[in-house]
Tab-separated table of C-alpha atoms and ligand atoms in Angstrom:
chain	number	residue	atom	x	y	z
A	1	UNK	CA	121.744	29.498	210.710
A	2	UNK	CA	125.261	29.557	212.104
A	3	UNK	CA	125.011	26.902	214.515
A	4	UNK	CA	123.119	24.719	212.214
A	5	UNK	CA	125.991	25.149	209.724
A	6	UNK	CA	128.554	24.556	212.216
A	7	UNK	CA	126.612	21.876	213.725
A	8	UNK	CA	126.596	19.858	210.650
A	9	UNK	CA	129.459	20.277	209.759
A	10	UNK	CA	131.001	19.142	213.604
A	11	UNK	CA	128.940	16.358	213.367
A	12	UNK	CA	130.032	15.184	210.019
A	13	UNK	CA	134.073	15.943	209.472
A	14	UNK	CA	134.741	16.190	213.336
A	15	UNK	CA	132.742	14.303	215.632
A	16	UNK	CA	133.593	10.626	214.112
A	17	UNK	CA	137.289	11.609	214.487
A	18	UNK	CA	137.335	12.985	218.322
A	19	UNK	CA	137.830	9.526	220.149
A	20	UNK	CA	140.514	8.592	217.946
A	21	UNK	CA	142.294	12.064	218.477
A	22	UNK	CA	141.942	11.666	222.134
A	23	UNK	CA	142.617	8.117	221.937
A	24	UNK	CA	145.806	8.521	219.792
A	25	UNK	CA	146.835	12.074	221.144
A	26	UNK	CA	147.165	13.318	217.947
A	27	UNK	CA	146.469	16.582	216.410
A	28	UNK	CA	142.733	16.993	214.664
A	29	UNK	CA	144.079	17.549	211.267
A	30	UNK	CA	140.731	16.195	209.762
A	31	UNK	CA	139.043	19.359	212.032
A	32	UNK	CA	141.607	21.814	210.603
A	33	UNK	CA	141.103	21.328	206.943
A	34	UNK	CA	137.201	20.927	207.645
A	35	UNK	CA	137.493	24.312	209.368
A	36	UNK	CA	139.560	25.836	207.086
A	37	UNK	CA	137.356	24.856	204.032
A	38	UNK	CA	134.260	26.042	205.330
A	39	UNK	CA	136.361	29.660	206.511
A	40	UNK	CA	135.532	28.790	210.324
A	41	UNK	CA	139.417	28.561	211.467
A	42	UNK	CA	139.449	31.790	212.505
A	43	UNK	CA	136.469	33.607	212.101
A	44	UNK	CA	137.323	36.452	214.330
A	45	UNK	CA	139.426	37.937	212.115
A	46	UNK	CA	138.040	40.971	210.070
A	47	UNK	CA	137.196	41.699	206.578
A	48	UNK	CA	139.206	44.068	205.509
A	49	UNK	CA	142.331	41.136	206.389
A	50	UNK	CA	140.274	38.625	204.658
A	51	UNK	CA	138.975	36.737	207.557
A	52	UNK	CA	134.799	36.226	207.726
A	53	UNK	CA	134.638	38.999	210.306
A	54	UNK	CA	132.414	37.405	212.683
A	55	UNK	CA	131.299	39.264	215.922
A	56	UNK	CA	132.276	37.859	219.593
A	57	UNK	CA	128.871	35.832	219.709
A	58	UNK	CA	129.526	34.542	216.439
A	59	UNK	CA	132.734	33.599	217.203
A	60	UNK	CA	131.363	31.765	220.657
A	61	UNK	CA	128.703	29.772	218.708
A	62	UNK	CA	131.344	28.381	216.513
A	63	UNK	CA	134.066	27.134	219.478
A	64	UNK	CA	130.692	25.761	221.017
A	65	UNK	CA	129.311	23.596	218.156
A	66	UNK	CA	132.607	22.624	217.846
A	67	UNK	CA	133.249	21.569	221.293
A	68	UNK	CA	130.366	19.592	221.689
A	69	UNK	CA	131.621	17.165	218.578
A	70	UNK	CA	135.150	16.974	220.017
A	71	UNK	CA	137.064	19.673	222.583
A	72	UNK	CA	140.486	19.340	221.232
A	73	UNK	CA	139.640	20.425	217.642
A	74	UNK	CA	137.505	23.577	219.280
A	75	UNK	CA	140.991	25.151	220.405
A	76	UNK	CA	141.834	25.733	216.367
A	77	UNK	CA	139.480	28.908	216.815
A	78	UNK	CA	139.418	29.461	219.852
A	79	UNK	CA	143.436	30.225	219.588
A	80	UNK	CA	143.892	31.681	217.034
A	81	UNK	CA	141.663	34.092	218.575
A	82	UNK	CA	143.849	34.148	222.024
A	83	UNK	CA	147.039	34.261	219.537
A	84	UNK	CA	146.200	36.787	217.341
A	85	UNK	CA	143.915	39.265	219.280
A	86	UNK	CA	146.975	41.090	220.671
A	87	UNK	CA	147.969	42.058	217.410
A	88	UNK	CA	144.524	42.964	216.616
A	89	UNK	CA	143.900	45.314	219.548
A	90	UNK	CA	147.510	46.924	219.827
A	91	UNK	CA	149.638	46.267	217.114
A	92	UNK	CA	150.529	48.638	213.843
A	93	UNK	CA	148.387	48.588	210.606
A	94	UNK	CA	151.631	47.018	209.356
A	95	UNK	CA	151.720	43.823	211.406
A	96	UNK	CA	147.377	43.561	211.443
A	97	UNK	CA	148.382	42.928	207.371
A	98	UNK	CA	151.373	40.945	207.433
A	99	UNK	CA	149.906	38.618	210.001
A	100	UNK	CA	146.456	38.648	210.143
A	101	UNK	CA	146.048	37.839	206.153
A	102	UNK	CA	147.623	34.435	206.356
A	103	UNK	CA	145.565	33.095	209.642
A	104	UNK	CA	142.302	34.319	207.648
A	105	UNK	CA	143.739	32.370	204.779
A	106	UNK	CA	144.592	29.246	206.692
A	107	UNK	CA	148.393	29.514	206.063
A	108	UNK	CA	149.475	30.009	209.123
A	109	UNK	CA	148.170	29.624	213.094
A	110	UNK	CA	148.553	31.208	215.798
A	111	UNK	CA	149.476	30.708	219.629
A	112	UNK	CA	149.575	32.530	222.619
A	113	UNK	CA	152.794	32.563	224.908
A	114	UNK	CA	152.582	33.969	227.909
A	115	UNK	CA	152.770	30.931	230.557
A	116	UNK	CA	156.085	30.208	231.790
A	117	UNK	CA	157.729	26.969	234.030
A	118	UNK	CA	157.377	29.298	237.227
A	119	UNK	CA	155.296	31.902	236.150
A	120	UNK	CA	151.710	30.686	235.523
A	121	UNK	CA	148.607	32.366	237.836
A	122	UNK	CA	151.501	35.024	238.409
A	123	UNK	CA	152.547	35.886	234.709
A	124	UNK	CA	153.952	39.589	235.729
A	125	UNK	CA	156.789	37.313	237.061
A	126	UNK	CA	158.079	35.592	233.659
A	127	UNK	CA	161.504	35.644	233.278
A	128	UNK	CA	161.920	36.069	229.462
A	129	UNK	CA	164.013	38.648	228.182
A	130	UNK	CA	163.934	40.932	225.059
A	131	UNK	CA	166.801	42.802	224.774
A	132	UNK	CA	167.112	45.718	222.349
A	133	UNK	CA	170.226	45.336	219.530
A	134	UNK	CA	169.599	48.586	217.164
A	135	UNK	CA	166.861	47.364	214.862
A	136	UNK	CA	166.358	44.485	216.544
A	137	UNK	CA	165.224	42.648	219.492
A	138	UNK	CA	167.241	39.694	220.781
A	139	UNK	CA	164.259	37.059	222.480
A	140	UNK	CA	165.629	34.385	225.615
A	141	UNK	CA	163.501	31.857	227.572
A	142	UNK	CA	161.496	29.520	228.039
A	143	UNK	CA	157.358	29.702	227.506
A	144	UNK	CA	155.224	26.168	229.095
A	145	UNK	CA	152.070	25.130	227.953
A	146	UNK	CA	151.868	26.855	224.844
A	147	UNK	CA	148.437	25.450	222.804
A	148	UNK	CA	148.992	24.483	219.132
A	149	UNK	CA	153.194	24.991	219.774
A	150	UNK	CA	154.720	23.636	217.018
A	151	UNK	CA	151.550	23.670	214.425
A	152	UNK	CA	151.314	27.260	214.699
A	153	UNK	CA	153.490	29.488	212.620
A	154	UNK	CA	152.849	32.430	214.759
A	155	UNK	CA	153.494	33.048	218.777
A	156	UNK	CA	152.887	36.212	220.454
A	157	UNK	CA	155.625	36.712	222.943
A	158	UNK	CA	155.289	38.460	225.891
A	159	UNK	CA	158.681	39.338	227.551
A	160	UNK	CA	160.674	41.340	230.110
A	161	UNK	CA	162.239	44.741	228.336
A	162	UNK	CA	162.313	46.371	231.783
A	163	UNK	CA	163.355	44.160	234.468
A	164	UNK	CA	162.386	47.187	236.935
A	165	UNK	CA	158.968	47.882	236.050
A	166	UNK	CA	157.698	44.575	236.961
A	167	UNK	CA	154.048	44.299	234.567
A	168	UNK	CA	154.919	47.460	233.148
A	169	UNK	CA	158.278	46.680	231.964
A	170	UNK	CA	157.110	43.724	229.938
A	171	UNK	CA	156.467	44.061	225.794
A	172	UNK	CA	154.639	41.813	223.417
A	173	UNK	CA	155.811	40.695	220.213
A	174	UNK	CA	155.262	38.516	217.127
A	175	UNK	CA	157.252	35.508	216.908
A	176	UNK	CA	157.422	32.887	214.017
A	177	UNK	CA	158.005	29.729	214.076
A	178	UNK	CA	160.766	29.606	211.593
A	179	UNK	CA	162.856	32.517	213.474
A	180	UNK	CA	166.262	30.977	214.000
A	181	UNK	CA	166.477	30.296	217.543
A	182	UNK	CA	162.766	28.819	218.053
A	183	UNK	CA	162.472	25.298	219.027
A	184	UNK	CA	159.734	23.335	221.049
A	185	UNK	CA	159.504	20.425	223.809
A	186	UNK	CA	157.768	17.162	223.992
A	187	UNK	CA	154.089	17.305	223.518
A	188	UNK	CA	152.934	17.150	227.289
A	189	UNK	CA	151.044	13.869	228.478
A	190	UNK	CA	147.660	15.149	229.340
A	191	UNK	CA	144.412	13.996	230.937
A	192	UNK	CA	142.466	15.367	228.517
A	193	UNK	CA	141.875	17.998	225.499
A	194	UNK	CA	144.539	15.224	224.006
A	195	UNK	CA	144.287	15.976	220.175
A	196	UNK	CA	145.624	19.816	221.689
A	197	UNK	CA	149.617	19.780	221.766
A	198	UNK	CA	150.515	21.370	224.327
A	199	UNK	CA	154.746	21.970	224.249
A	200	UNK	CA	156.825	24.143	225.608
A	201	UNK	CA	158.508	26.756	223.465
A	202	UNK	CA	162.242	27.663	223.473
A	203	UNK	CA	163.233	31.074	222.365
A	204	UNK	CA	167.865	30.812	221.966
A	205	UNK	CA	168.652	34.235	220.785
A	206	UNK	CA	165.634	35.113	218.509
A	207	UNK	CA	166.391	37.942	216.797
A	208	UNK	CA	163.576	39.675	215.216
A	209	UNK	CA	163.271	43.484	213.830
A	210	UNK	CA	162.113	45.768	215.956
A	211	UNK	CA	158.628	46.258	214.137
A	212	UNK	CA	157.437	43.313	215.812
A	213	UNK	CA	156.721	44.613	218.500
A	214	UNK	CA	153.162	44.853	219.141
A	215	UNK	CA	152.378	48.245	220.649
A	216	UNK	CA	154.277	50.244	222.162
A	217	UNK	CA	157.764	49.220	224.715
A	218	UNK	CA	155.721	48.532	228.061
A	219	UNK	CA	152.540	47.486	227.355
A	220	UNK	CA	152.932	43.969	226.557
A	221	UNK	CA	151.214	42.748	230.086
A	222	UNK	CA	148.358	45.039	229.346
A	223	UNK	CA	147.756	43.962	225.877
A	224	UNK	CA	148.053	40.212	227.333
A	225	UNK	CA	145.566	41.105	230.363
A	226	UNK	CA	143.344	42.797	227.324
A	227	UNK	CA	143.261	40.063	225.837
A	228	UNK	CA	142.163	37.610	227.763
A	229	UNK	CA	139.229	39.464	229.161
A	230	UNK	CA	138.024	38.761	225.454
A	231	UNK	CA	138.833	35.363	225.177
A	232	UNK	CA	138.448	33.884	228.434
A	233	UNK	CA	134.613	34.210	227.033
A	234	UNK	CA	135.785	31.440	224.257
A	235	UNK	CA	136.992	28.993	227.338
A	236	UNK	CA	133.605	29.958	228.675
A	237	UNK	CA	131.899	28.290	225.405
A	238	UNK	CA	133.919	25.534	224.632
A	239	UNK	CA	132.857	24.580	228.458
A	240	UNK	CA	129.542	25.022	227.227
A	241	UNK	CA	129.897	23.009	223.994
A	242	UNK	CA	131.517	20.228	225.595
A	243	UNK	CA	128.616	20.456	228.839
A	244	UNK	CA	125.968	20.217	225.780
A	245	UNK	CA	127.768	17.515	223.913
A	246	UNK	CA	127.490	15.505	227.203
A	247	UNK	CA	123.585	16.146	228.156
A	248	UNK	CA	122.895	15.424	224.156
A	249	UNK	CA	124.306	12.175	224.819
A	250	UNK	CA	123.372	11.233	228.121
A	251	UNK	CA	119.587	12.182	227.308
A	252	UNK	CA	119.586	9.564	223.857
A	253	UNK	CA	121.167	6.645	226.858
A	254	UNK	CA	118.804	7.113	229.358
A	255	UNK	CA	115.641	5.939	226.672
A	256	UNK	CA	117.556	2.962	225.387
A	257	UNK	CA	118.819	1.889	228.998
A	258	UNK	CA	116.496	-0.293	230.262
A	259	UNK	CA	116.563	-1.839	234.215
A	260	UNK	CA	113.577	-2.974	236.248
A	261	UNK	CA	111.745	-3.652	233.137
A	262	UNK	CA	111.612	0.153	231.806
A	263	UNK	CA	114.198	2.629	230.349
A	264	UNK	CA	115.656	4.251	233.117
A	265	UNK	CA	114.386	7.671	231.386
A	266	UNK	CA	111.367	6.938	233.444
A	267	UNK	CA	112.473	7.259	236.717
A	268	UNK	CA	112.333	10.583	238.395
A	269	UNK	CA	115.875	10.151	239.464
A	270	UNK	CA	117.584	10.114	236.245
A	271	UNK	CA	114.883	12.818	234.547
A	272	UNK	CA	115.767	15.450	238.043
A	273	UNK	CA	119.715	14.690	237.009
A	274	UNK	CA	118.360	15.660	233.872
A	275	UNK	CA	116.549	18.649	234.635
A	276	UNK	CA	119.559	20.086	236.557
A	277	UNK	CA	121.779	19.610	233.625
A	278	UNK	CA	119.763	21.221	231.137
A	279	UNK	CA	119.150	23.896	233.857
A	280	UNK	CA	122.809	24.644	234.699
A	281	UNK	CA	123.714	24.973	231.038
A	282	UNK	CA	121.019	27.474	229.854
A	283	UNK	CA	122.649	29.454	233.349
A	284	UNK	CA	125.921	29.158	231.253
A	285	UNK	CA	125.178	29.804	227.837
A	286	UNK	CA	123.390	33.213	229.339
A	287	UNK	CA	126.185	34.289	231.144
A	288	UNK	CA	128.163	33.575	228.115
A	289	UNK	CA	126.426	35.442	225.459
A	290	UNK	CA	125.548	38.402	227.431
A	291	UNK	CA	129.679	38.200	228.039
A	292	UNK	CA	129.678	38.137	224.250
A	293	UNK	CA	128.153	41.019	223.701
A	294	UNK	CA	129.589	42.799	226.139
A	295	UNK	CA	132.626	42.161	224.454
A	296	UNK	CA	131.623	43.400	221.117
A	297	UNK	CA	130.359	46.431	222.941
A	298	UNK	CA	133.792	46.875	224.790
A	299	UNK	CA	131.466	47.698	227.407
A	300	UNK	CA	133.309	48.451	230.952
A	301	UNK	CA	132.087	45.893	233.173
A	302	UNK	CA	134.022	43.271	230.221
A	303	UNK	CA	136.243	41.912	233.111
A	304	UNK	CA	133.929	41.060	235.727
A	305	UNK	CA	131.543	39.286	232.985
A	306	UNK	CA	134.172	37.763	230.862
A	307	UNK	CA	135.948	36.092	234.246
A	308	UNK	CA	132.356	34.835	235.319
A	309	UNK	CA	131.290	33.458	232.116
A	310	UNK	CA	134.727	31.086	232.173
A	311	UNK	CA	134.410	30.509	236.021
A	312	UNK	CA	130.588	29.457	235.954
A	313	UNK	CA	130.703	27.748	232.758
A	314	UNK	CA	133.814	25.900	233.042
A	315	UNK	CA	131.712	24.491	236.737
A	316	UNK	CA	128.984	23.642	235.131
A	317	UNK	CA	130.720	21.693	232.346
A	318	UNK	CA	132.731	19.456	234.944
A	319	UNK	CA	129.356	19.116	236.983
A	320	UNK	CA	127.354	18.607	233.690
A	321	UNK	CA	129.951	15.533	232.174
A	322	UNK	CA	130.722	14.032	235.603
A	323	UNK	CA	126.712	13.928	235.825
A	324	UNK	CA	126.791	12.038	232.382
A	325	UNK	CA	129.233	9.674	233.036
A	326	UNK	CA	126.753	8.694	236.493
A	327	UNK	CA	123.881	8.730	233.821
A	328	UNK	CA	125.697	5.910	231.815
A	329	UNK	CA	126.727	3.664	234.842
A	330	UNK	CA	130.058	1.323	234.701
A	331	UNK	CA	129.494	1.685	230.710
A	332	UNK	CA	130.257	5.399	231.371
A	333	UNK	CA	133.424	4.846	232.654
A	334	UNK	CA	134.565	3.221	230.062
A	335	UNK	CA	136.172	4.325	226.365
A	336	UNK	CA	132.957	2.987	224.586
A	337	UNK	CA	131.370	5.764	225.360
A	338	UNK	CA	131.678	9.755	224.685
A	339	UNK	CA	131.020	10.820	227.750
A	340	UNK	CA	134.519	10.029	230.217
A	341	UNK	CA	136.347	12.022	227.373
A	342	UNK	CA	134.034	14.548	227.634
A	343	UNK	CA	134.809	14.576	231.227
A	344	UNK	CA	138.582	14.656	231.029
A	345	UNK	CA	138.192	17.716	228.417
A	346	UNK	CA	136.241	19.501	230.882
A	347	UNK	CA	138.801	19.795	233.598
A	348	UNK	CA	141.117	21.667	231.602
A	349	UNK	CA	138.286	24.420	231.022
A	350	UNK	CA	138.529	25.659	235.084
A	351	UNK	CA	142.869	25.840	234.730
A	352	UNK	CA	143.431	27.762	231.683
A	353	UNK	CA	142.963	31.580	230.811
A	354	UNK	CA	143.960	31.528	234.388
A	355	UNK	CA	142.587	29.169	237.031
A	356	UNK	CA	139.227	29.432	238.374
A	357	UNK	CA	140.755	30.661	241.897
A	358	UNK	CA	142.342	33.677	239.858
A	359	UNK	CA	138.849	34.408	238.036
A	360	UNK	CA	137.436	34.922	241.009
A	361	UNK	CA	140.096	37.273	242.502
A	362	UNK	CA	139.526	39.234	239.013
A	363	UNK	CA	135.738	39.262	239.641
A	364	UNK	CA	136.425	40.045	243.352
A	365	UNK	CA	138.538	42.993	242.354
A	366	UNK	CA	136.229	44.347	239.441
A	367	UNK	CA	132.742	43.643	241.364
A	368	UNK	CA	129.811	45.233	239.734
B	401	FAD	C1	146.597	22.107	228.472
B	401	FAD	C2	147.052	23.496	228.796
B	401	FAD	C3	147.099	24.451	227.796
B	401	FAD	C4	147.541	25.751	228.078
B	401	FAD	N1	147.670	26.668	227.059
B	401	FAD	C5	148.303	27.849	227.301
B	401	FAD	C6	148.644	28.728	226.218
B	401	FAD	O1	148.344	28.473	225.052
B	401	FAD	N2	149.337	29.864	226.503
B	401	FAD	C7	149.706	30.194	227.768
B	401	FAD	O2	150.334	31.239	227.953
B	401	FAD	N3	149.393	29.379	228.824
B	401	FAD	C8	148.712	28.212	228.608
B	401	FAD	N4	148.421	27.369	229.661
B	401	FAD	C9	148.856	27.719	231.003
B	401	FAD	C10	147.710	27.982	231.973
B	401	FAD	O3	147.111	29.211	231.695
B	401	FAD	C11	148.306	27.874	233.392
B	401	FAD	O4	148.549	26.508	233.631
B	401	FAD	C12	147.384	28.462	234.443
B	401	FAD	O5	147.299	29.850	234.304
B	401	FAD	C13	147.825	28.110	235.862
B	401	FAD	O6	149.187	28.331	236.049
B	401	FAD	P1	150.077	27.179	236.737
B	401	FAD	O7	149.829	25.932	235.980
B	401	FAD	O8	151.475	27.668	236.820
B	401	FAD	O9	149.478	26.997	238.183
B	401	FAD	P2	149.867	27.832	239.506
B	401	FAD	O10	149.825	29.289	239.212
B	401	FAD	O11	151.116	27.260	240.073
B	401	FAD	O12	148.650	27.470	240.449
B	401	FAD	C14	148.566	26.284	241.243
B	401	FAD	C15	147.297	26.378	242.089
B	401	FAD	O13	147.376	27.501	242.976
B	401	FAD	C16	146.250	28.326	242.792
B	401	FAD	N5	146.630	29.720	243.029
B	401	FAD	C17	147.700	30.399	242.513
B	401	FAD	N6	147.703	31.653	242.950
B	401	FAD	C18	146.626	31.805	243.753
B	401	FAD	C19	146.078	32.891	244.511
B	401	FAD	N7	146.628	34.106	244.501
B	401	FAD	N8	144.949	32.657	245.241
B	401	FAD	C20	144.354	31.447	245.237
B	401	FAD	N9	144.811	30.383	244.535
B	401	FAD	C21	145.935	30.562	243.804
B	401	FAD	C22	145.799	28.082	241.371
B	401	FAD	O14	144.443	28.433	241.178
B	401	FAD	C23	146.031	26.582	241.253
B	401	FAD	O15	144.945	25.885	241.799
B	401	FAD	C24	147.915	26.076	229.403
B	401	FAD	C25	147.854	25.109	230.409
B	401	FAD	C26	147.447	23.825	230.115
B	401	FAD	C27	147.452	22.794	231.214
């Protein structure tokens, strides 16, 4: 019932908008009011903040029906999940209420800062500093790549209080966007996931009370780590949603194409493409929900999974929508068609939540 819901309602109020988004490189506001009317923006968050309290597989099927209509508008949940799920696992009672009530609402996003200029696969080695100032904490640097930077009104921070404790002298905190002292770069030029601003974000002497902190002096990296063995399964099904959106496609061309006198449907070539497609996706959207439940569960072999879901999904979605583009020939190629967007926004799916190189040294380290 869900995915139906979400289905329709991707393929009314988001799909006609995703080629002009991508085309235009402009936010999906047309996804975010859609989302937010229908209480889908972030339906991770629980009941008891006023969010729809959907489970981890819940929250997967959404970011994948949403992903297969357009890829860029699927980062508006999946996001404010990565954004807000520190909070959620480590922070006070205090800051679960103060924060977590407006992103159920739809007042407020949230985004995730931990990348940094040098400081990307190896995030222990971010050079942004908190520095303690009685009931405060004074912010400085510089976070890259920060999703939704600028539209969100909430960043978690992650930043140095410990220069000597390397991981374990980092902290995480709560950010917003009208802190005095916050600023953000250019949107970047990307090759795909377009509608997404990405921008850096500038923290000048942000001085914010101390009980923003989330959890306790220390544990920042942790929470960050934490967290993304719970959302790295989201990555994993927006690669799905956009490897589905792409065989959906591809499979309607191939009956209208016709060469040799017959749609090209007919010949075993295209239907084994096909075949392998549908095959590799299925492998993905397995991997992904078992990862799903696993992290409702909080079972222990989380990492491993969660890192394996992202890894072999986000491969089989640039397999999957390089395979579609080859399905719709020269026409393929061009911006007539879904399916080269769909092929840009896949790339993007094996370099964030940490590269597909680093999920496999997490799944080499935590093997089964
Ligand atoms: C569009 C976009 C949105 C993003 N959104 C966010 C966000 O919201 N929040 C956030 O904090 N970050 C975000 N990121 C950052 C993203 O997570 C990083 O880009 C990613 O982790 C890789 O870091 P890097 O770009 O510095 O690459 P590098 O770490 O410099 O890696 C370069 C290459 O070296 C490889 N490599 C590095 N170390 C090793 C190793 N030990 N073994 C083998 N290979 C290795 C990498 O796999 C990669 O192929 C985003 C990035 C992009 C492009």
């Amino acid at each position: 019932m869900l995915r139906d819901a979400v289905r329709s309602l991707a393929e009314a109020k988001i799909a006609p908008y995703a080629a002009a988004v991508d085309e235009e490189a402009r936010f999906p506001q047309e996804a975010l009011d859609a989302l937010t009317a229908n209480d889908l923006h972030a339906v991770h968050v629980p009941e008891e903040y006023g969010g729809a309290g959907a489970d981890a597989l819940a929250t997967v099927i959404v970011i994948e029906e949403v992903a297969r209509a357009c890829a860029s508008s699927s980062l508006i949940p999946a996001v404010n999940k990565l954004g807000s799920l520190p909070v959620i696992l480590s922070g006070s009672e205090e800051l679960k209420k103060k924060y977590m009530t407006p992103l159920a609402k739809g007042d407020g996003m949230f985004s995730y800062c931990l990348s940094e200029p040098d400081a990307g696969s190896d995030a222990a080695g971010m050079k942004t500093k908190a520095v303690r100032d009685g009931d405060f904490w004074v912010l400085n640097g510089v976070k890259r790549w920060i999703t939704n930077a600028g539209v969100s009104e909430y960043y978690t921070v992650m930043a140095v209080t410990d220069p000597s404790k390397r991981s374990k002298g980092i902290s995480a905190f709560v950010v917003e966007k009208s802190d005095a002292g916050v600023s953000f770069g250019a949107p970047e030029k990307k090759l795909g996931i377009k509608g997404s601003p990405t921008r850096e974000v500038y923290l000048d002497n942000v001085r914010i009370p101390a009980d923003r902190m989330i959890g306790a002096e220390g544990t920042g990296f942790a929470t960050a780590m934490k967290t993304l063995d719970h959302t790295r399964i989201t990555i994993a099904a927006q690669a799905l949603g956009i490897a589905q959106g792409a065989l959906d496609y591809a499979k309607g061309y191939v009956k209208e194409r016709k060469q040799f006198g017959k749609p090209i449907a007919d010949f075993q070539g295209i239907q084994f493409m096909l075949a392998d497609m549908a095959m590799k996706i299925e492998a993905a959207r397995q991997l992904t929900y078992a990862a799903a439940a696993k992290s409702e569960r909080g079972d222990s072999d989380l990492t491993f999974q969660g890192a394996a879901a992202k890894c072999f999904a986000s491969d089989v979605a640039m397999e999957v929508t390089t395979d579609a583009v080859q399905l719709l020939g020269g026409y393929g190629y061009t911006r007539d068609y879904p399916v080269e967007r769909m092929m840009r926004d896949a790339k993007i799916t094996q370099i964030y939540e940490g590269t597909n190189q680093v999920q496999r040294i997490v799944m080499a380290r935590n093997l089964p």
